[in-house]
Short mmCIF file of C-alpha atoms in Angstrom, two decimals:
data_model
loop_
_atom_site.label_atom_id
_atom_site.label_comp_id
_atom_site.label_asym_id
_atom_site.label_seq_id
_atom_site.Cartn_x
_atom_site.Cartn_y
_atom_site.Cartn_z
CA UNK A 1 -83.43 -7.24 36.88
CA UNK A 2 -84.53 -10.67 35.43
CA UNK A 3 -88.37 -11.16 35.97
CA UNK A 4 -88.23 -13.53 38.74
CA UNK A 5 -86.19 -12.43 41.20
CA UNK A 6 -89.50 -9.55 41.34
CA UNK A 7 -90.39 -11.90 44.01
CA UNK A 8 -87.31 -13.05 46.41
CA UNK A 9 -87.20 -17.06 47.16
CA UNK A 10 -88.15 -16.56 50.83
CA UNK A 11 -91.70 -15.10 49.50
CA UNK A 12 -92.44 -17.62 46.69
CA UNK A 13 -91.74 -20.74 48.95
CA UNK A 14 -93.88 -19.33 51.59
CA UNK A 15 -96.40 -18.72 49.19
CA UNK A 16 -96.48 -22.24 47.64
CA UNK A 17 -96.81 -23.34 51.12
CA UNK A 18 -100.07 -21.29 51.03
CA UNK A 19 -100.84 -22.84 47.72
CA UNK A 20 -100.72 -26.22 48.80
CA UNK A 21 -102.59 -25.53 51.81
CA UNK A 22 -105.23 -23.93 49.67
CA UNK A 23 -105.34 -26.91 47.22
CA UNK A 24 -105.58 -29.45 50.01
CA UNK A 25 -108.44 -27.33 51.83
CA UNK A 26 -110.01 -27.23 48.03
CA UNK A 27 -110.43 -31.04 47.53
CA UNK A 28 -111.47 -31.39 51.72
CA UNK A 29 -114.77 -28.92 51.03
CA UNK A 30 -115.41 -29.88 47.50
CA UNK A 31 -114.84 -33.82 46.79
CA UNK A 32 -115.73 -33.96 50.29
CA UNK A 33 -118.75 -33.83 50.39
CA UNK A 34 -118.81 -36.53 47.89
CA UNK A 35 -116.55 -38.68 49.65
CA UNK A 36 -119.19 -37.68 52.52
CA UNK A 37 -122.09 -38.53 50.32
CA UNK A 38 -120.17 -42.21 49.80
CA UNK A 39 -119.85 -43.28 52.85
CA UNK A 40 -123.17 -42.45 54.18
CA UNK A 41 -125.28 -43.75 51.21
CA UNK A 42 -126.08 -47.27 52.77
CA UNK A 43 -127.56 -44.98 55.81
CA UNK A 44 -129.62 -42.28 54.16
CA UNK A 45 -130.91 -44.09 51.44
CA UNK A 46 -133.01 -47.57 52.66
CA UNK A 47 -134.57 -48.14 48.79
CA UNK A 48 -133.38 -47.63 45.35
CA UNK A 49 -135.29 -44.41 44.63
CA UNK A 50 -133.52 -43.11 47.66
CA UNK A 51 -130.21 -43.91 46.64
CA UNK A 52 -130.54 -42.44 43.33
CA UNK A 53 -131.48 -39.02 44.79
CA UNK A 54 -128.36 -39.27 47.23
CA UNK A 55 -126.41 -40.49 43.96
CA UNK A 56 -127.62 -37.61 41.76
CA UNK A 57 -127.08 -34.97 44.33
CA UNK A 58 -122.86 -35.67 43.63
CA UNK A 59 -123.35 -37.10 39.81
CA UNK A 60 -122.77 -34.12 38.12
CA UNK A 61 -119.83 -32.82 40.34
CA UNK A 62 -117.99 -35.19 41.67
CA UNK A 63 -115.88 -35.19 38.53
CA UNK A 64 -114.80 -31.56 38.51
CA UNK A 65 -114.28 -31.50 42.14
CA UNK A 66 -111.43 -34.42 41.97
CA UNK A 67 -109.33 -31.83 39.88
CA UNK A 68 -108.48 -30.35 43.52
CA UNK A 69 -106.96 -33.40 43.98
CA UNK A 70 -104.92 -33.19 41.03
CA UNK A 71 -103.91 -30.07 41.59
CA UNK A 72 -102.34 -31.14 44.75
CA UNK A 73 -100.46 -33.83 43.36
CA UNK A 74 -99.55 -31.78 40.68
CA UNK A 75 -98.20 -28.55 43.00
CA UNK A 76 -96.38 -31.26 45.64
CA UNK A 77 -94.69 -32.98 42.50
CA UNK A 78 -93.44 -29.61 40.82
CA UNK A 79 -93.37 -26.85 43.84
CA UNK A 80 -91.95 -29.92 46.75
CA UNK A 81 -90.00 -32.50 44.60
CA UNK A 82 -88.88 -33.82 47.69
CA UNK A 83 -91.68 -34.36 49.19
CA UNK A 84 -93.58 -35.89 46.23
CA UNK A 85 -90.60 -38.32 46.47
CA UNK A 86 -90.78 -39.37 49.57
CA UNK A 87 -94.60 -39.17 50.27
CA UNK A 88 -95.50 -41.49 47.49
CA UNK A 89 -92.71 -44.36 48.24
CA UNK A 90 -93.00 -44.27 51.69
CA UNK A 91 -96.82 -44.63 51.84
CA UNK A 92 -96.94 -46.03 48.06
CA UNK A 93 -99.26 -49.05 49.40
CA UNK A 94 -101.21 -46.71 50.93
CA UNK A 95 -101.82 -44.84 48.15
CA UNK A 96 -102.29 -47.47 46.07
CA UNK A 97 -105.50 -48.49 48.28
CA UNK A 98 -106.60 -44.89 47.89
CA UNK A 99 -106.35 -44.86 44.02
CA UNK A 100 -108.19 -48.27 44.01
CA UNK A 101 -111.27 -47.23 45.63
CA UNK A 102 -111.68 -43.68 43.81
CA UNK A 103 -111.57 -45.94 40.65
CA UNK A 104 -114.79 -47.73 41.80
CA UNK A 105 -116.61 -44.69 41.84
CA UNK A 106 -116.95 -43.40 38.73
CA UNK A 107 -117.52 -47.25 37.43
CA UNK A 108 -119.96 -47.30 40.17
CA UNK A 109 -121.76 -43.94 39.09
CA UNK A 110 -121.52 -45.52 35.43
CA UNK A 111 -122.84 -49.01 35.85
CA UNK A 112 -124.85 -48.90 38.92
CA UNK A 113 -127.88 -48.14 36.82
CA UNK A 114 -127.90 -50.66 34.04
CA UNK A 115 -129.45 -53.49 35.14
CA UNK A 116 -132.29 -53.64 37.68
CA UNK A 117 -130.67 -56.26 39.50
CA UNK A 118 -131.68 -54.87 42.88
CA UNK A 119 -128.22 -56.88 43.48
CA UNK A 120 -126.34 -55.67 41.00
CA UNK A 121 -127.34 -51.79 42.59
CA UNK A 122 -126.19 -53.38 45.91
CA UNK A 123 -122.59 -54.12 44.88
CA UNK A 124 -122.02 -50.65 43.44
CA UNK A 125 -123.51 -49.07 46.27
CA UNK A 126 -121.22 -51.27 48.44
CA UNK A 127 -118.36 -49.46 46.04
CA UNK A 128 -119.44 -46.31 46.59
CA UNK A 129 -119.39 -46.77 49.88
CA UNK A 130 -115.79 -48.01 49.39
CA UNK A 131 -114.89 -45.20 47.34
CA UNK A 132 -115.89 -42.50 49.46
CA UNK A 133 -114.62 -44.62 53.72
CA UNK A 134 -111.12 -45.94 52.63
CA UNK A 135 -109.94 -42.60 50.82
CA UNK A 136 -111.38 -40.35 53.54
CA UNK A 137 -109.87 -42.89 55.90
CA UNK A 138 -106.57 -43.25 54.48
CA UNK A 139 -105.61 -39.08 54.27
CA UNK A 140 -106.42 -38.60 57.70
CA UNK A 141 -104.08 -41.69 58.51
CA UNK A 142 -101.27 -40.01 56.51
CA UNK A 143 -102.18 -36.74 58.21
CA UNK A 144 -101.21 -38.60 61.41
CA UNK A 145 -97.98 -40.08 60.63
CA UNK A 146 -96.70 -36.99 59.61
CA UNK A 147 -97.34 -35.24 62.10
CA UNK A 148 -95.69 -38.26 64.24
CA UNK A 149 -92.76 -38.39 61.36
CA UNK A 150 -92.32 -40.39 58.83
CA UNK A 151 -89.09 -42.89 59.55
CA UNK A 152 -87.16 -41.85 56.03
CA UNK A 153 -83.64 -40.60 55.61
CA UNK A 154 -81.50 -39.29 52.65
CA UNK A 155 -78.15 -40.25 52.56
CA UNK A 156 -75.46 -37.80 52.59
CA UNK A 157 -73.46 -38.92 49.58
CA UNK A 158 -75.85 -38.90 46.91
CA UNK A 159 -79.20 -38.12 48.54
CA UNK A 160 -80.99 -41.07 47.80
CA UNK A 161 -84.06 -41.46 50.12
CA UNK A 162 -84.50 -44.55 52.19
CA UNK A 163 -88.03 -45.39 53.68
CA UNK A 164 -87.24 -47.41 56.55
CA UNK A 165 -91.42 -48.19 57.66
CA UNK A 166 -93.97 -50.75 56.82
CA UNK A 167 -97.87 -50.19 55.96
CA UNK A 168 -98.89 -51.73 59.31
CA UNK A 169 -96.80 -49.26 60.95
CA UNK A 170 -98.73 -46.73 59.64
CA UNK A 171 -101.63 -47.82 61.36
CA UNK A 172 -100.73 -46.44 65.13
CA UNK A 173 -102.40 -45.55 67.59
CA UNK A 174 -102.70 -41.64 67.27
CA UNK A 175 -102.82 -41.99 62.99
CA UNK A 176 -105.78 -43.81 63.50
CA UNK A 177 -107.38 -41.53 65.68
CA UNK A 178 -106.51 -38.72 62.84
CA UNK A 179 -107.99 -41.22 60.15
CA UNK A 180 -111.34 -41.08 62.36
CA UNK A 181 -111.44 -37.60 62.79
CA UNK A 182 -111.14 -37.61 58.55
CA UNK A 183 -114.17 -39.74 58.45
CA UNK A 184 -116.48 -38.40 60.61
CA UNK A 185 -115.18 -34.49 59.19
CA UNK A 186 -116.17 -35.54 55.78
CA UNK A 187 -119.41 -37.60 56.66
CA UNK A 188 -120.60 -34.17 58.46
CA UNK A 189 -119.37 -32.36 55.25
CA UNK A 190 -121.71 -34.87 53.01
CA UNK A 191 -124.49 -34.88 55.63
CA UNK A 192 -124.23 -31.21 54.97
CA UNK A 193 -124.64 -31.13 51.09
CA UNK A 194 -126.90 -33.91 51.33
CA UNK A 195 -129.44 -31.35 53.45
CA UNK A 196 -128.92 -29.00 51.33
CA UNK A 197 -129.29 -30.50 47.43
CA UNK A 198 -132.24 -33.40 48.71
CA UNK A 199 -135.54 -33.95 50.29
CA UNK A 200 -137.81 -36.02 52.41
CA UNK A 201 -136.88 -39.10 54.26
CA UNK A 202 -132.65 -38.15 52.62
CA UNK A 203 -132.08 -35.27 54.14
CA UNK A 204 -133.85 -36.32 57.00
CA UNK A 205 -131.79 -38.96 57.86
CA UNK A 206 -128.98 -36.67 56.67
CA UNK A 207 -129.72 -34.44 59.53
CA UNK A 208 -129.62 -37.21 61.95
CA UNK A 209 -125.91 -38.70 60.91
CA UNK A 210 -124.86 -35.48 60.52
CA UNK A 211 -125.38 -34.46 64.03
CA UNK A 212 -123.63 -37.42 65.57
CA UNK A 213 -120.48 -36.72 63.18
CA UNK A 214 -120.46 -33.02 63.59
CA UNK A 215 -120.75 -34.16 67.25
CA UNK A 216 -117.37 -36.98 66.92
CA UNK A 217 -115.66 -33.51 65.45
CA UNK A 218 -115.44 -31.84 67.89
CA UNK A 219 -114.62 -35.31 70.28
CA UNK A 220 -112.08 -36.76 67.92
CA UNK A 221 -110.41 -32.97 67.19
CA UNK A 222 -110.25 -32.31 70.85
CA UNK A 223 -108.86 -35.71 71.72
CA UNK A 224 -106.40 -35.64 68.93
CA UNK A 225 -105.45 -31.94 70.51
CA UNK A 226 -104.51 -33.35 73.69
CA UNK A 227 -102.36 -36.46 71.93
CA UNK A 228 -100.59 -33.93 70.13
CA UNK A 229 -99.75 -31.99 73.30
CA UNK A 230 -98.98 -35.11 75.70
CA UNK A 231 -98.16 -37.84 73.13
CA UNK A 232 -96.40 -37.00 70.26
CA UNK A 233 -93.38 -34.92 70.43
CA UNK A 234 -92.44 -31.97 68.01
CA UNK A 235 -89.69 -31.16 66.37
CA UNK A 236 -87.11 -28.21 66.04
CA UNK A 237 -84.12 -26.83 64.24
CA UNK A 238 -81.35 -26.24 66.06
CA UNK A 239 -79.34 -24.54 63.73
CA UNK A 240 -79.41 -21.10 62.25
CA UNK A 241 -82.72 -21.18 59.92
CA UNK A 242 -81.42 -19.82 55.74
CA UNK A 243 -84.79 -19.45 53.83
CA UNK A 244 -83.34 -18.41 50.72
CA UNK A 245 -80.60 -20.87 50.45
CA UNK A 246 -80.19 -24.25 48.53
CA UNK A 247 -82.77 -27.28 48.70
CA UNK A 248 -81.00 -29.40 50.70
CA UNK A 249 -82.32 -30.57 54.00
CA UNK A 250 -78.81 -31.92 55.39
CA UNK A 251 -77.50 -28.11 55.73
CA UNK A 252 -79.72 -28.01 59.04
CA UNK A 253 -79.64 -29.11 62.30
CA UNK A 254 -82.81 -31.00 63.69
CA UNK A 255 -84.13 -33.07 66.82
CA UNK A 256 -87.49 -34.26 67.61
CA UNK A 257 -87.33 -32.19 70.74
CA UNK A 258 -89.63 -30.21 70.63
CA UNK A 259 -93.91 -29.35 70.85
CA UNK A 260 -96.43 -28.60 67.60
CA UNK A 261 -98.08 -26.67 69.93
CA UNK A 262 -94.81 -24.11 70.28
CA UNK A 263 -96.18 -21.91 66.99
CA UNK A 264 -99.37 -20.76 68.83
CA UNK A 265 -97.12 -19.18 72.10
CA UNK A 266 -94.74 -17.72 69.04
CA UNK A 267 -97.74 -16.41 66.95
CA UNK A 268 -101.27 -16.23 68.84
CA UNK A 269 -102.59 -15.36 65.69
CA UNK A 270 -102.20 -18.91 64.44
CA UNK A 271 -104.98 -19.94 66.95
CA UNK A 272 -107.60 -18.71 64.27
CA UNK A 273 -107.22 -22.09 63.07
CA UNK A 274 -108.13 -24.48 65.88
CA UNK A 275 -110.39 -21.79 66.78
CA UNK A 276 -112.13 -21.90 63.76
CA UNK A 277 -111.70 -26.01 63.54
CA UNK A 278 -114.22 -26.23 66.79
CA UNK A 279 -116.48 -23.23 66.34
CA UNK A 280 -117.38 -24.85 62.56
CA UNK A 281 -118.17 -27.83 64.00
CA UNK A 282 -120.14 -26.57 67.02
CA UNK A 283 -122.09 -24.45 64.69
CA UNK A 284 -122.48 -27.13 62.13
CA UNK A 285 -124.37 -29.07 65.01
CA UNK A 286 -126.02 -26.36 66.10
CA UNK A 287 -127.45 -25.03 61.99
CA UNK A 288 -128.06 -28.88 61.22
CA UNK A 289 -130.84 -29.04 64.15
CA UNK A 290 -132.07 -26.19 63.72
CA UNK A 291 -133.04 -27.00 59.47
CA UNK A 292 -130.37 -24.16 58.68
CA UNK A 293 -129.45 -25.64 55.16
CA UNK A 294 -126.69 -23.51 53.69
CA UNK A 295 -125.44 -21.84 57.33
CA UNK A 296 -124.64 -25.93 57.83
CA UNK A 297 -122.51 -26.11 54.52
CA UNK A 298 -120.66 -23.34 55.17
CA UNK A 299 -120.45 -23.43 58.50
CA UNK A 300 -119.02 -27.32 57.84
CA UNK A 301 -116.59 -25.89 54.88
CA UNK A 302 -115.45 -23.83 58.28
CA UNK A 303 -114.56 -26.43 59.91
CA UNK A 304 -112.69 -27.98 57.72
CA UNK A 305 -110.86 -25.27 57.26
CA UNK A 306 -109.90 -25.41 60.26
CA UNK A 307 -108.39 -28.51 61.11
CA UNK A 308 -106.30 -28.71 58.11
CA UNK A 309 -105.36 -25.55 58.76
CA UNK A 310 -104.01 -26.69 62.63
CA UNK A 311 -102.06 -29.03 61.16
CA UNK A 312 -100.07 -26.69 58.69
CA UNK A 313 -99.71 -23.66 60.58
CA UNK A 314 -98.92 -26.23 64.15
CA UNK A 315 -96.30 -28.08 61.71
CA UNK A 316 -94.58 -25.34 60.08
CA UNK A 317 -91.96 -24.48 58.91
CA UNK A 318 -91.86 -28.69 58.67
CA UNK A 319 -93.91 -30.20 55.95
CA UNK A 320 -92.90 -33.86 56.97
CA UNK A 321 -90.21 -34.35 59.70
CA UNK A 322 -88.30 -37.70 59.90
CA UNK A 323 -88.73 -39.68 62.98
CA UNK A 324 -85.45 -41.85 62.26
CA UNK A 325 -83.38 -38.83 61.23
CA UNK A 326 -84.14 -35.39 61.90
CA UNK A 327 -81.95 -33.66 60.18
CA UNK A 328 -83.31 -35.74 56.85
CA UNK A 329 -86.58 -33.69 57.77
CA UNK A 330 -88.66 -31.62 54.83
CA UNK A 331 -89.20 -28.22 55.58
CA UNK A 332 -90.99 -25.02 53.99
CA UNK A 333 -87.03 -23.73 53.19
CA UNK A 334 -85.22 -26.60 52.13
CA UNK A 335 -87.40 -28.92 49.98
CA UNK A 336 -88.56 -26.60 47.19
CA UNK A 337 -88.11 -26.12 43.73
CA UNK A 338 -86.01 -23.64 41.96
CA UNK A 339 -86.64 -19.75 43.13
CA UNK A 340 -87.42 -19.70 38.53
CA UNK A 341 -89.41 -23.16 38.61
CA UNK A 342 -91.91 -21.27 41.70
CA UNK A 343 -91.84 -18.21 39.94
CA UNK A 344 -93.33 -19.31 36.61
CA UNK A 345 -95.75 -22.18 38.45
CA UNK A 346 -96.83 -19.01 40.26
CA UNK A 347 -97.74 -17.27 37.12
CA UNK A 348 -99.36 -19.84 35.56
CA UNK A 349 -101.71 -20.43 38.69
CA UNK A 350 -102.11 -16.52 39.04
CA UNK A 351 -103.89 -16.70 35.46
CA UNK A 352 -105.41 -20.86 35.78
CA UNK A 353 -106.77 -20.80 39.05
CA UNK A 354 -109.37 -18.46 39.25
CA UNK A 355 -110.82 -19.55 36.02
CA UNK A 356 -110.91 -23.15 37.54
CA UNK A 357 -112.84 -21.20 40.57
CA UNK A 358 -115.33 -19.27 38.69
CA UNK A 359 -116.18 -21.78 36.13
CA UNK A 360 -116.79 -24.33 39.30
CA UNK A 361 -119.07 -21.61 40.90
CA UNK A 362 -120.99 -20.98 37.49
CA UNK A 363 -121.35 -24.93 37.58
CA UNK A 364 -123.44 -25.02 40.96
CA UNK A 365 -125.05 -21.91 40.44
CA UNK A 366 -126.63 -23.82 37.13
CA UNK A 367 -127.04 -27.13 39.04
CA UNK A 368 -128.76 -24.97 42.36
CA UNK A 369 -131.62 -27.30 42.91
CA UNK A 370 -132.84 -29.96 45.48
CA UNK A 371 -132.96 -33.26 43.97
CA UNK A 372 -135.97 -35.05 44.38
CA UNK A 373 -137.82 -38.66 43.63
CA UNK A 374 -139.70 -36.97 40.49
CA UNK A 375 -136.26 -35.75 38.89
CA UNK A 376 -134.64 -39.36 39.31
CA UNK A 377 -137.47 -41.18 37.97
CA UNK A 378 -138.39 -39.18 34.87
CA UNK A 379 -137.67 -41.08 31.69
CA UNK A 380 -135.91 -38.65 30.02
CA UNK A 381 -132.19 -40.73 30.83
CA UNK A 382 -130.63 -37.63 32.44
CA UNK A 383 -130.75 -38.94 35.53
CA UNK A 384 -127.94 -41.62 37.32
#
């Protein structure tokens, strides 16, 4: 038997699925928190002392906690060719906007300090600020109009893709309502950390803006619950399902026909995940009031675990449906690589992946700390 085919295709696409959904939830409760941290600096932090401690509690992190976002990239572009393809032309604007303001930050965490230009501090602050809304923004955006579906199609006699939408028609209705619910998920998530790693009048007003998002949460996941049961149609395959048969999406049958909220009648178990998308947030709100530092971190890491979880297991088997042509749609079956390109990719993370997990724990275990005025202030330069 050649090595491989130890696992069958059906198994290793449904794992990468998995993977990916890991990855994604990865980057969500670890760069964002910084993101979090971003977008709430101008609130939490009224002078320049105070902005340095909210600064310093993400300075040392925020760099290994962006390779979760590589990952993903990496994992769509080699496990979901496909969908790397059509993801990154059809919202390639959109994109671009994210890439531009994660590039402020680290010039921001670089520069902000050398000059005391109480000015100069400002603009960089207004960057990271930037750096951490428009990303957090953005995802949640692209969260919505896939769920929606994307208006792409291939065509049949060489399987070119066509993207057949604009950037302002990205910005609907319901995909902004998603891009909200992104915001105010990762401002509780950095309202969290920020209670957690700082002190005095920080965290204190970390508390505060964390209660109102952790509040909009639950308001915004709700609402976007009942648009996705009401307002924005499903979709279904028609035609007998092969999940160990070639990548190609035009072998199926497919209408936008259908309910995301089918899966959870099919498999009840799958309501772990909106379950566990409202109960983190409730008890987020609940541990930030009551001064419960790490219950609110995790209990926040919950609920983001949660709602990108909804969307996955509310979605699947589609990973991004077409709204123009159905049958064009991406799914779990039909948009992977090779059954040999998933099994070695699988190997390689079997053996890479916890390493990048237990060398990222041993990191905050050594950086375990609240970070105070004192530690910002001393001379000794180690400080942003």
């Amino acid at each position: 038997m050649i090595l491989h085919e130890l696992i069958d295709y059906q198994t290793l696409r449904l794992i990468w699925w998995l993977i990916l959904g890991v990855l994604l939830i990865g980057f969500a409760v670890t760069d964002g928190f910084d993101l979090g941290v971003g977008i709430l600096l101008p609130f939490v932090a009224r002078k320049d002392t105070e902005r340095r401690v909210a600064i310093n509690t993400i300075g040392p992190v925020w760099e290994g906690n962006q390779v979760w976002l590589i990952l993903g990239g990496g994992a769509v572009f080699a496990a979901w060719p496909p969908l790397y393809a059509v993801s990154f032309s059809g919202f390639y604007l959109a994109m671009f906007a994210v890439l531009l303001a994660l590039i402020l930050r680290p010039v921001a965490f670089k520069y902000r300090s050398k000059r005391e230009s109480a000015r100069w501090r400002g603009n960089w602050d207004i960057a990271l600020f930037i750096g951490g809304f428009v990303p957090s923004l953005i995802f949640g955006v692209a969260v919505g109009n896939v769920l929606q579906g994307v208006p792409f199609r291939f065509d049949p006699a060489d399987m070119r893709i066509f993207y057949e939408g604009t950037f302002f028609g990205l910005l609907n209705p319901y995909a902004l309502l998603c891009g909200l619910l992104s915001v105010a998920m990762l401002t509780m998530h950095g309202a969290a950390w920020l209670v957690l790693k700082s002190s005095g009048p920080v965290a204190e007003r970390a508390r505060g803006y964390g209660s109102v998002a952790a509040f909009l949460v639950i308001v915004l996941f709700a609402l976007g619950g009942v648009f996705l049961a009401f307002g924005v149609s499903g979709y279904t395959i028609s035609s007998a399902i092969v999940t160990d048969g070639p990548s190609n999406p035009l072998l199926k049958t497919a209408a936008q026909d259908g309910s995301w909220l089918a899966n959870y009648a099919t498999y009840p178990w799958m309501l772990i995940a909106p379950v566990a998308g409202f109960l983190g947030a409730i008890a987020t709100l609940i541990a930030i009031r009551a001064r419960l530092e790490i219950g609110t971190l995790l209990f926040s890491k919950l609920s983001i675990f949660g709602i990108i979880s909804t969307v996955g297991v509310s979605m699947f088997p589609f990973i991004l449906p077409s709204s123009i042509d159905p049958k064009s749609s991406l799914t779990v079956w039909d948009a992977s690589s090779s059954h040999l390109t998933l099994f070695i990719m699988l190997v390689v993370t079997a053996i890479f992946l916890p390493l990048i997990v237990a060398y990222t724990a041993w990191v905050y275990k050594v950086l375990w700390g609240k970070v105070d005025e004192k530690q910002v202030t001393d001379k000794s330069g180690h400080a942003y």
